[in-house]
Short mmCIF file of C-alpha atoms in Angstrom, two decimals:
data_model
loop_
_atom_site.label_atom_id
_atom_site.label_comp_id
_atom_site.label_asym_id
_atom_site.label_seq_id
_atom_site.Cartn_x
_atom_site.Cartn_y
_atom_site.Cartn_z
CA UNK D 1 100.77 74.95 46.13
CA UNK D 2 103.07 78.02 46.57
CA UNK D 3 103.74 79.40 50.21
CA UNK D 4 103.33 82.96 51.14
CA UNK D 5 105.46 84.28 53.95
CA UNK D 6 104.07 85.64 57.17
CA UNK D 7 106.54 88.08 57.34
CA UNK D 8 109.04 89.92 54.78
CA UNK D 9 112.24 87.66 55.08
CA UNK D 10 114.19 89.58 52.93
CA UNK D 11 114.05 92.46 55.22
CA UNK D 12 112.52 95.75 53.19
CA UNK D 13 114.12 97.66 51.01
CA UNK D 14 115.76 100.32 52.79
CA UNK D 15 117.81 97.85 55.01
CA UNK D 16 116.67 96.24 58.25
CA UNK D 17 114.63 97.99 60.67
CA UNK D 18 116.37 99.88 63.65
CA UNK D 19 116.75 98.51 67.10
CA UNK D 20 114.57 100.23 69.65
CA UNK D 21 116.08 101.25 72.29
CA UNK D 22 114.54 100.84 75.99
CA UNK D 23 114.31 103.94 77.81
CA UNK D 24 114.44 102.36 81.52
CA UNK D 25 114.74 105.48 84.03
CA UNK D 26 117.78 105.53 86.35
CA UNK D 27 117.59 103.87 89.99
CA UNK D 28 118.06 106.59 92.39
CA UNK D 29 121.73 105.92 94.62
CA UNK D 30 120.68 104.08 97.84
CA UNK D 31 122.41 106.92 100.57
CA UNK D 32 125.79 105.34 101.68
CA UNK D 33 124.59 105.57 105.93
CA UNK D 34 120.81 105.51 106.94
CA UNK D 35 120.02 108.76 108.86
CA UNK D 36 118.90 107.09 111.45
CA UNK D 37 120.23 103.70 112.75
CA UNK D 38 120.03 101.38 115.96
CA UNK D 39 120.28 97.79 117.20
CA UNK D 40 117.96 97.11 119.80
CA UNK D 41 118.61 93.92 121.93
CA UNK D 42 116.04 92.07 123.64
CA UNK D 43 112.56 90.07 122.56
CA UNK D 44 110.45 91.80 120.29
CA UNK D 45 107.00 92.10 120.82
CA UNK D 46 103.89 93.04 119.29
CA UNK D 47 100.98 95.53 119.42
CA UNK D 48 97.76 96.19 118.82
CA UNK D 49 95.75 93.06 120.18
CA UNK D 50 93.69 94.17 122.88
CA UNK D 51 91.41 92.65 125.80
CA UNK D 52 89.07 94.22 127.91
CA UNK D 53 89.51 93.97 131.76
CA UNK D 54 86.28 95.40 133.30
CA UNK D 55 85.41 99.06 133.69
CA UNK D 56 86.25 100.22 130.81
CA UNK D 57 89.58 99.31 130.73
CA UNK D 58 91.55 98.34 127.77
CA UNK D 59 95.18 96.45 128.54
CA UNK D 60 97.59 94.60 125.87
CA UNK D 61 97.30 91.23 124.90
CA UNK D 62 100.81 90.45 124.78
CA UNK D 63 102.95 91.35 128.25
CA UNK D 64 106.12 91.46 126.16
CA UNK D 65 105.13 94.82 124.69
CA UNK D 66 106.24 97.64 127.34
CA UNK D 67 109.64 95.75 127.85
CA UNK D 68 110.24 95.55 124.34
CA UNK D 69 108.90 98.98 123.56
CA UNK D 70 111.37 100.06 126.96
CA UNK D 71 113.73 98.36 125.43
CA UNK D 72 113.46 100.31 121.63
CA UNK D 73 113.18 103.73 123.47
CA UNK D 74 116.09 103.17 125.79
CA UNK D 75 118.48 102.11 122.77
CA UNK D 76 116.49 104.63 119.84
CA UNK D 77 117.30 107.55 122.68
CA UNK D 78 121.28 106.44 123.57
CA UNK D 79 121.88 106.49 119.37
CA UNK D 80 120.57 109.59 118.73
CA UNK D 81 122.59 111.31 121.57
CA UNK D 82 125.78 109.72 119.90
CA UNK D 83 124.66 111.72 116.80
CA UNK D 84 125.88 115.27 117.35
CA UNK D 85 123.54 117.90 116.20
CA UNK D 86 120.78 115.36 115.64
CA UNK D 87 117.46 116.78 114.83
CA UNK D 88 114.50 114.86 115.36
CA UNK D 89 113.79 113.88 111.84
CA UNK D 90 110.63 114.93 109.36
CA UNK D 91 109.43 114.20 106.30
CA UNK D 92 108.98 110.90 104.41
CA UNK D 93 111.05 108.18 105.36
CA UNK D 94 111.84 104.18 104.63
CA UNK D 95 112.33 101.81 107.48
CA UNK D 96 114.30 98.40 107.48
CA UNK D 97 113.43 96.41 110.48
CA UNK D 98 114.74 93.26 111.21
CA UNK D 99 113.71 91.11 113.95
CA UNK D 100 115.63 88.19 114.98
CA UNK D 101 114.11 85.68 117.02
CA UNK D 102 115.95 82.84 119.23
CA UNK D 103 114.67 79.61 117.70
CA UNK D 104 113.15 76.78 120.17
CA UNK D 105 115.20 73.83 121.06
CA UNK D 106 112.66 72.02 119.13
CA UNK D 107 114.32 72.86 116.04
CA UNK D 108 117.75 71.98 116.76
CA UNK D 109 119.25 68.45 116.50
CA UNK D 110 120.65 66.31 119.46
CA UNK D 111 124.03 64.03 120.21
CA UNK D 112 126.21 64.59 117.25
CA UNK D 113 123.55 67.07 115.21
CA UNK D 114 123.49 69.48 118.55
CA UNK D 115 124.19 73.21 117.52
CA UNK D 116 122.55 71.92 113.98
CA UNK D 117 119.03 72.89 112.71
CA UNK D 118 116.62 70.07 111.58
CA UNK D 119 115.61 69.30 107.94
CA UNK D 120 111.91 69.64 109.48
CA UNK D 121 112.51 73.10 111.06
CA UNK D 122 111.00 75.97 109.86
CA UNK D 123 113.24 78.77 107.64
CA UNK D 124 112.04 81.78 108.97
CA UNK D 125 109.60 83.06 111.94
CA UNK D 126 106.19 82.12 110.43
CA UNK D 127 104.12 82.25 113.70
CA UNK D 128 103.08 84.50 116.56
CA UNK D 129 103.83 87.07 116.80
CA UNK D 130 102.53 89.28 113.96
CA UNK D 131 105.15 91.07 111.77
CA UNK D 132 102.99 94.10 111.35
CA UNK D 133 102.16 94.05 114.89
CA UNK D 134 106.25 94.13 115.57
CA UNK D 135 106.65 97.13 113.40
CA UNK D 136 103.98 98.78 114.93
CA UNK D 137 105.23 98.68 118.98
CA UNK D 138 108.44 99.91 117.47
CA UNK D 139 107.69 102.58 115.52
CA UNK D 140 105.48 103.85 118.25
CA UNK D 141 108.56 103.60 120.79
CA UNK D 142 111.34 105.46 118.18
CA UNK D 143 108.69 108.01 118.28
CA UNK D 144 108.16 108.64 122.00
CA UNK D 145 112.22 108.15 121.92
CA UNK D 146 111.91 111.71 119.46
CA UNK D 147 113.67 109.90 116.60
CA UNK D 148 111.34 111.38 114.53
CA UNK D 149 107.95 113.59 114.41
CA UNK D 150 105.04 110.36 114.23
CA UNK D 151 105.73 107.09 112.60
CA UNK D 152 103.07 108.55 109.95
CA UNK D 153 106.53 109.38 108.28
CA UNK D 154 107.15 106.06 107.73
CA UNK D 155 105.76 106.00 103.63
CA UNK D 156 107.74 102.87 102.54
CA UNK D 157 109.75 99.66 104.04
CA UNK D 158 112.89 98.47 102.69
CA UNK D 159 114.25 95.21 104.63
CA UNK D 160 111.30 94.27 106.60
CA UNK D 161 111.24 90.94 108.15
CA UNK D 162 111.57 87.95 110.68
CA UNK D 163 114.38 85.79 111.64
CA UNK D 164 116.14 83.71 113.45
CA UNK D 165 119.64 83.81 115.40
CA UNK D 166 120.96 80.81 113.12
CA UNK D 167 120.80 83.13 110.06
CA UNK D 168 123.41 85.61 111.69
CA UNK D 169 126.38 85.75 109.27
CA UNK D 170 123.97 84.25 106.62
CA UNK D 171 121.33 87.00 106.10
CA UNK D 172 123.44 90.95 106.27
CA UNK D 173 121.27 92.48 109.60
CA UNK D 174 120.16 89.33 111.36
CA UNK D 175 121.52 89.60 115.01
CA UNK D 176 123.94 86.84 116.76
CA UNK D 177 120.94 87.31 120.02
CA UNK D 178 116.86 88.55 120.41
CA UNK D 179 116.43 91.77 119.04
CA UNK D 180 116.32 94.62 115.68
CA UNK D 181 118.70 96.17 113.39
CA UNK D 182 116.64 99.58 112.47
CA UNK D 183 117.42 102.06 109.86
CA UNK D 184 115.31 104.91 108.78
CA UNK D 185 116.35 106.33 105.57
CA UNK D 186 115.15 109.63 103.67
CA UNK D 187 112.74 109.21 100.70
CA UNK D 188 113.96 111.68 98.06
CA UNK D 189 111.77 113.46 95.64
CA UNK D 190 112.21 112.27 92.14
CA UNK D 191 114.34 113.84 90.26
CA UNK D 192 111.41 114.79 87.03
CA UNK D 193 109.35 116.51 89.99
CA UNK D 194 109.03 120.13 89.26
CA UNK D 195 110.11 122.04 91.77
CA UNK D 196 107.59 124.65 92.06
#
Protein backbone atom coordinates (compact mmCIF):
# COMPACT_ATOMS: atom_id res chain seq x y z
CA UNK A 1 0.00 0.00 0.00
CA UNK A 2 1.80 3.27 -1.01
CA UNK A 3 1.61 6.38 1.41
CA UNK A 4 0.60 9.77 0.30
CA UNK A 5 2.00 12.71 2.20
CA UNK A 6 -0.12 15.18 4.08
CA UNK A 7 1.96 17.81 3.18
CA UNK A 8 4.66 18.59 0.29
CA UNK A 9 7.99 17.47 2.04
CA UNK A 10 10.07 18.40 -0.60
CA UNK A 11 9.15 21.95 -0.18
CA UNK A 12 7.65 23.41 -3.77
CA UNK A 13 9.38 24.25 -6.46
CA UNK A 14 10.34 27.72 -6.18
CA UNK A 15 12.21 27.14 -2.82
CA UNK A 16 10.70 27.17 0.66
CA UNK A 17 8.05 29.45 1.60
CA UNK A 18 8.96 32.88 3.30
CA UNK A 19 8.85 33.52 6.97
CA UNK A 20 6.04 35.80 8.02
CA UNK A 21 6.91 38.29 9.86
CA UNK A 22 4.77 39.48 13.07
CA UNK A 23 3.83 42.95 12.96
CA UNK A 24 3.46 43.50 16.94
CA UNK A 25 2.91 47.44 17.46
CA UNK A 26 5.44 49.25 19.69
CA UNK A 27 4.77 49.63 23.63
CA UNK A 28 4.45 53.21 24.28
CA UNK A 29 7.70 54.49 26.87
CA UNK A 30 6.30 54.34 30.46
CA UNK A 31 7.14 58.43 31.45
CA UNK A 32 10.43 58.33 33.54
CA UNK A 33 8.43 60.41 36.90
CA UNK A 34 4.57 60.11 37.42
CA UNK A 35 3.05 63.65 37.27
CA UNK A 36 1.67 63.31 40.23
CA UNK A 37 3.13 61.36 43.23
CA UNK A 38 2.62 60.97 47.15
CA UNK A 39 3.07 58.60 50.10
CA UNK A 40 0.40 58.87 52.43
CA UNK A 41 1.03 57.37 55.96
CA UNK A 42 -1.58 56.14 58.13
CA UNK A 43 -4.53 53.23 57.93
CA UNK A 44 -6.37 53.14 54.90
CA UNK A 45 -9.87 52.97 54.86
CA UNK A 46 -12.73 52.38 52.76
CA UNK A 47 -15.89 53.96 51.29
CA UNK A 48 -19.00 53.58 50.13
CA UNK A 49 -20.84 51.22 52.72
CA UNK A 50 -23.48 53.09 54.22
CA UNK A 51 -26.06 52.81 57.27
CA UNK A 52 -28.93 54.72 58.00
CA UNK A 53 -29.18 56.52 61.44
CA UNK A 54 -32.79 57.85 61.68
CA UNK A 55 -34.16 60.96 60.02
CA UNK A 56 -32.94 60.67 57.05
CA UNK A 57 -29.57 60.53 57.78
CA UNK A 58 -26.98 58.62 55.98
CA UNK A 59 -23.36 58.13 57.96
CA UNK A 60 -20.29 55.73 56.91
CA UNK A 61 -19.98 52.34 57.83
CA UNK A 62 -16.45 52.32 58.47
CA UNK A 63 -15.11 55.23 61.15
CA UNK A 64 -11.64 54.92 59.63
CA UNK A 65 -12.74 56.82 56.52
CA UNK A 66 -12.49 60.74 57.39
CA UNK A 67 -9.04 60.08 59.15
CA UNK A 68 -7.78 58.28 56.34
CA UNK A 69 -9.36 60.52 53.76
CA UNK A 70 -7.71 63.62 56.31
CA UNK A 71 -4.91 61.89 56.13
CA UNK A 72 -4.71 61.58 51.87
CA UNK A 73 -5.73 65.33 51.61
CA UNK A 74 -3.26 66.59 54.15
CA UNK A 75 -0.24 64.67 52.38
CA UNK A 76 -1.94 64.94 48.38
CA UNK A 77 -2.03 68.98 49.34
CA UNK A 78 1.82 69.27 51.06
CA UNK A 79 3.18 67.34 47.53
CA UNK A 80 1.65 69.38 45.24
CA UNK A 81 2.88 72.65 46.95
CA UNK A 82 6.50 71.11 46.67
CA UNK A 83 5.74 71.03 42.89
CA UNK A 84 6.40 74.54 41.62
CA UNK A 85 4.01 75.72 39.05
CA UNK A 86 1.74 72.75 39.63
CA UNK A 87 -1.52 72.88 37.87
CA UNK A 88 -4.28 70.94 39.04
CA UNK A 89 -4.20 68.21 36.51
CA UNK A 90 -6.95 67.23 33.55
CA UNK A 91 -7.45 64.85 31.23
CA UNK A 92 -7.15 61.03 31.31
CA UNK A 93 -4.98 59.62 33.74
CA UNK A 94 -3.59 56.04 35.29
CA UNK A 95 -3.36 55.57 39.00
CA UNK A 96 -1.03 53.09 40.97
CA UNK A 97 -2.20 52.73 44.47
CA UNK A 98 -0.68 50.69 46.87
CA UNK A 99 -1.93 50.05 50.21
CA UNK A 100 0.10 48.48 52.79
CA UNK A 101 -1.46 47.08 55.69
CA UNK A 102 0.27 46.15 59.22
CA UNK A 103 -0.31 42.41 59.49
CA UNK A 104 -1.91 40.94 62.92
CA UNK A 105 0.27 39.31 65.42
CA UNK A 106 -1.62 36.32 64.48
CA UNK A 107 0.47 35.81 61.59
CA UNK A 108 3.78 36.11 62.99
CA UNK A 109 5.72 33.30 64.76
CA UNK A 110 6.79 33.25 68.52
CA UNK A 111 10.23 32.38 70.68
CA UNK A 112 12.83 31.81 68.10
CA UNK A 113 10.32 32.36 64.81
CA UNK A 114 9.35 36.04 66.37
CA UNK A 115 9.77 38.81 63.61
CA UNK A 116 8.99 35.63 61.13
CA UNK A 117 5.68 35.11 59.21
CA UNK A 118 3.88 31.70 59.50
CA UNK A 119 3.66 29.03 56.72
CA UNK A 120 -0.27 29.34 57.48
CA UNK A 121 -0.40 33.17 57.07
CA UNK A 122 -2.00 34.69 54.41
CA UNK A 123 0.26 36.39 51.28
CA UNK A 124 -1.51 39.35 50.71
CA UNK A 125 -4.60 41.43 52.33
CA UNK A 126 -7.53 39.21 51.20
CA UNK A 127 -10.17 40.53 53.70
CA UNK A 128 -11.99 43.65 54.85
CA UNK A 129 -11.61 46.09 53.78
CA UNK A 130 -12.62 46.27 50.09
CA UNK A 131 -9.87 47.22 47.56
CA UNK A 132 -12.26 49.13 45.40
CA UNK A 133 -13.72 50.69 48.34
CA UNK A 134 -9.87 51.91 49.28
CA UNK A 135 -9.44 53.44 45.91
CA UNK A 136 -12.53 55.06 46.08
CA UNK A 137 -12.04 57.25 49.68
CA UNK A 138 -8.78 58.18 48.07
CA UNK A 139 -9.48 59.30 44.95
CA UNK A 140 -12.29 61.29 46.38
CA UNK A 141 -9.73 62.97 48.96
CA UNK A 142 -6.76 63.78 46.05
CA UNK A 143 -9.66 65.46 44.54
CA UNK A 144 -10.95 67.74 47.31
CA UNK A 145 -6.91 68.09 47.89
CA UNK A 146 -7.19 69.81 43.91
CA UNK A 147 -4.72 67.21 42.61
CA UNK A 148 -6.79 66.96 39.85
CA UNK A 149 -10.34 68.09 38.27
CA UNK A 150 -12.75 64.70 39.53
CA UNK A 151 -11.39 61.26 39.92
CA UNK A 152 -13.66 60.64 36.66
CA UNK A 153 -10.08 61.19 35.15
CA UNK A 154 -8.96 58.25 36.48
CA UNK A 155 -9.55 55.87 32.90
CA UNK A 156 -7.04 53.08 33.81
CA UNK A 157 -4.97 51.53 36.96
CA UNK A 158 -1.52 50.47 36.75
CA UNK A 159 -0.16 48.96 40.22
CA UNK A 160 -3.30 48.57 42.10
CA UNK A 161 -3.24 46.52 45.14
CA UNK A 162 -3.03 45.32 48.89
CA UNK A 163 -0.21 44.54 51.10
CA UNK A 164 1.42 44.03 53.90
CA UNK A 165 4.46 45.78 55.83
CA UNK A 166 6.53 42.39 55.60
CA UNK A 167 6.66 42.78 51.78
CA UNK A 168 8.61 46.21 52.11
CA UNK A 169 11.94 45.71 50.28
CA UNK A 170 10.26 42.64 48.59
CA UNK A 171 7.45 44.18 46.45
CA UNK A 172 9.00 48.02 44.73
CA UNK A 173 6.09 50.53 46.54
CA UNK A 174 5.05 48.53 49.58
CA UNK A 175 5.67 50.85 52.66
CA UNK A 176 8.03 49.88 55.81
CA UNK A 177 4.45 51.30 58.04
CA UNK A 178 0.25 51.73 57.32
CA UNK A 179 -0.31 53.68 54.44
CA UNK A 180 -0.13 54.39 50.09
CA UNK A 181 2.43 55.02 47.57
CA UNK A 182 0.18 57.03 44.81
CA UNK A 183 1.13 57.97 41.37
CA UNK A 184 -1.07 59.42 38.76
CA UNK A 185 0.37 59.23 35.40
CA UNK A 186 -0.84 60.82 31.96
CA UNK A 187 -2.58 58.51 29.42
CA UNK A 188 -1.21 59.52 26.01
CA UNK A 189 -3.10 59.37 22.82
CA UNK A 190 -1.88 56.71 20.53
CA UNK A 191 0.36 57.52 18.31
CA UNK A 192 -2.02 56.14 14.80
CA UNK A 193 -4.78 58.65 16.20
CA UNK A 194 -5.39 61.27 13.66
CA UNK A 195 -5.04 64.35 14.89
CA UNK A 196 -7.86 66.20 13.53
Amino acid sequence: MDTVPLFDVTGSPAGPAAPVALVVPPVPAEPVTPVFEVVVRGTPAPQGSKRHVGGGRMIESSAGVKPWRDAVTLYAVQARLKRRGFVKLTGPLRADMLFTFTRPKGHMGTGRNAGRVRLSAPIRPDVVPDLSKLARSTEDALTTAGVYQDDALIVEYGQLGKWYTTDHGGTPGVLDSPGCLIRLWRVDPPASRDPA
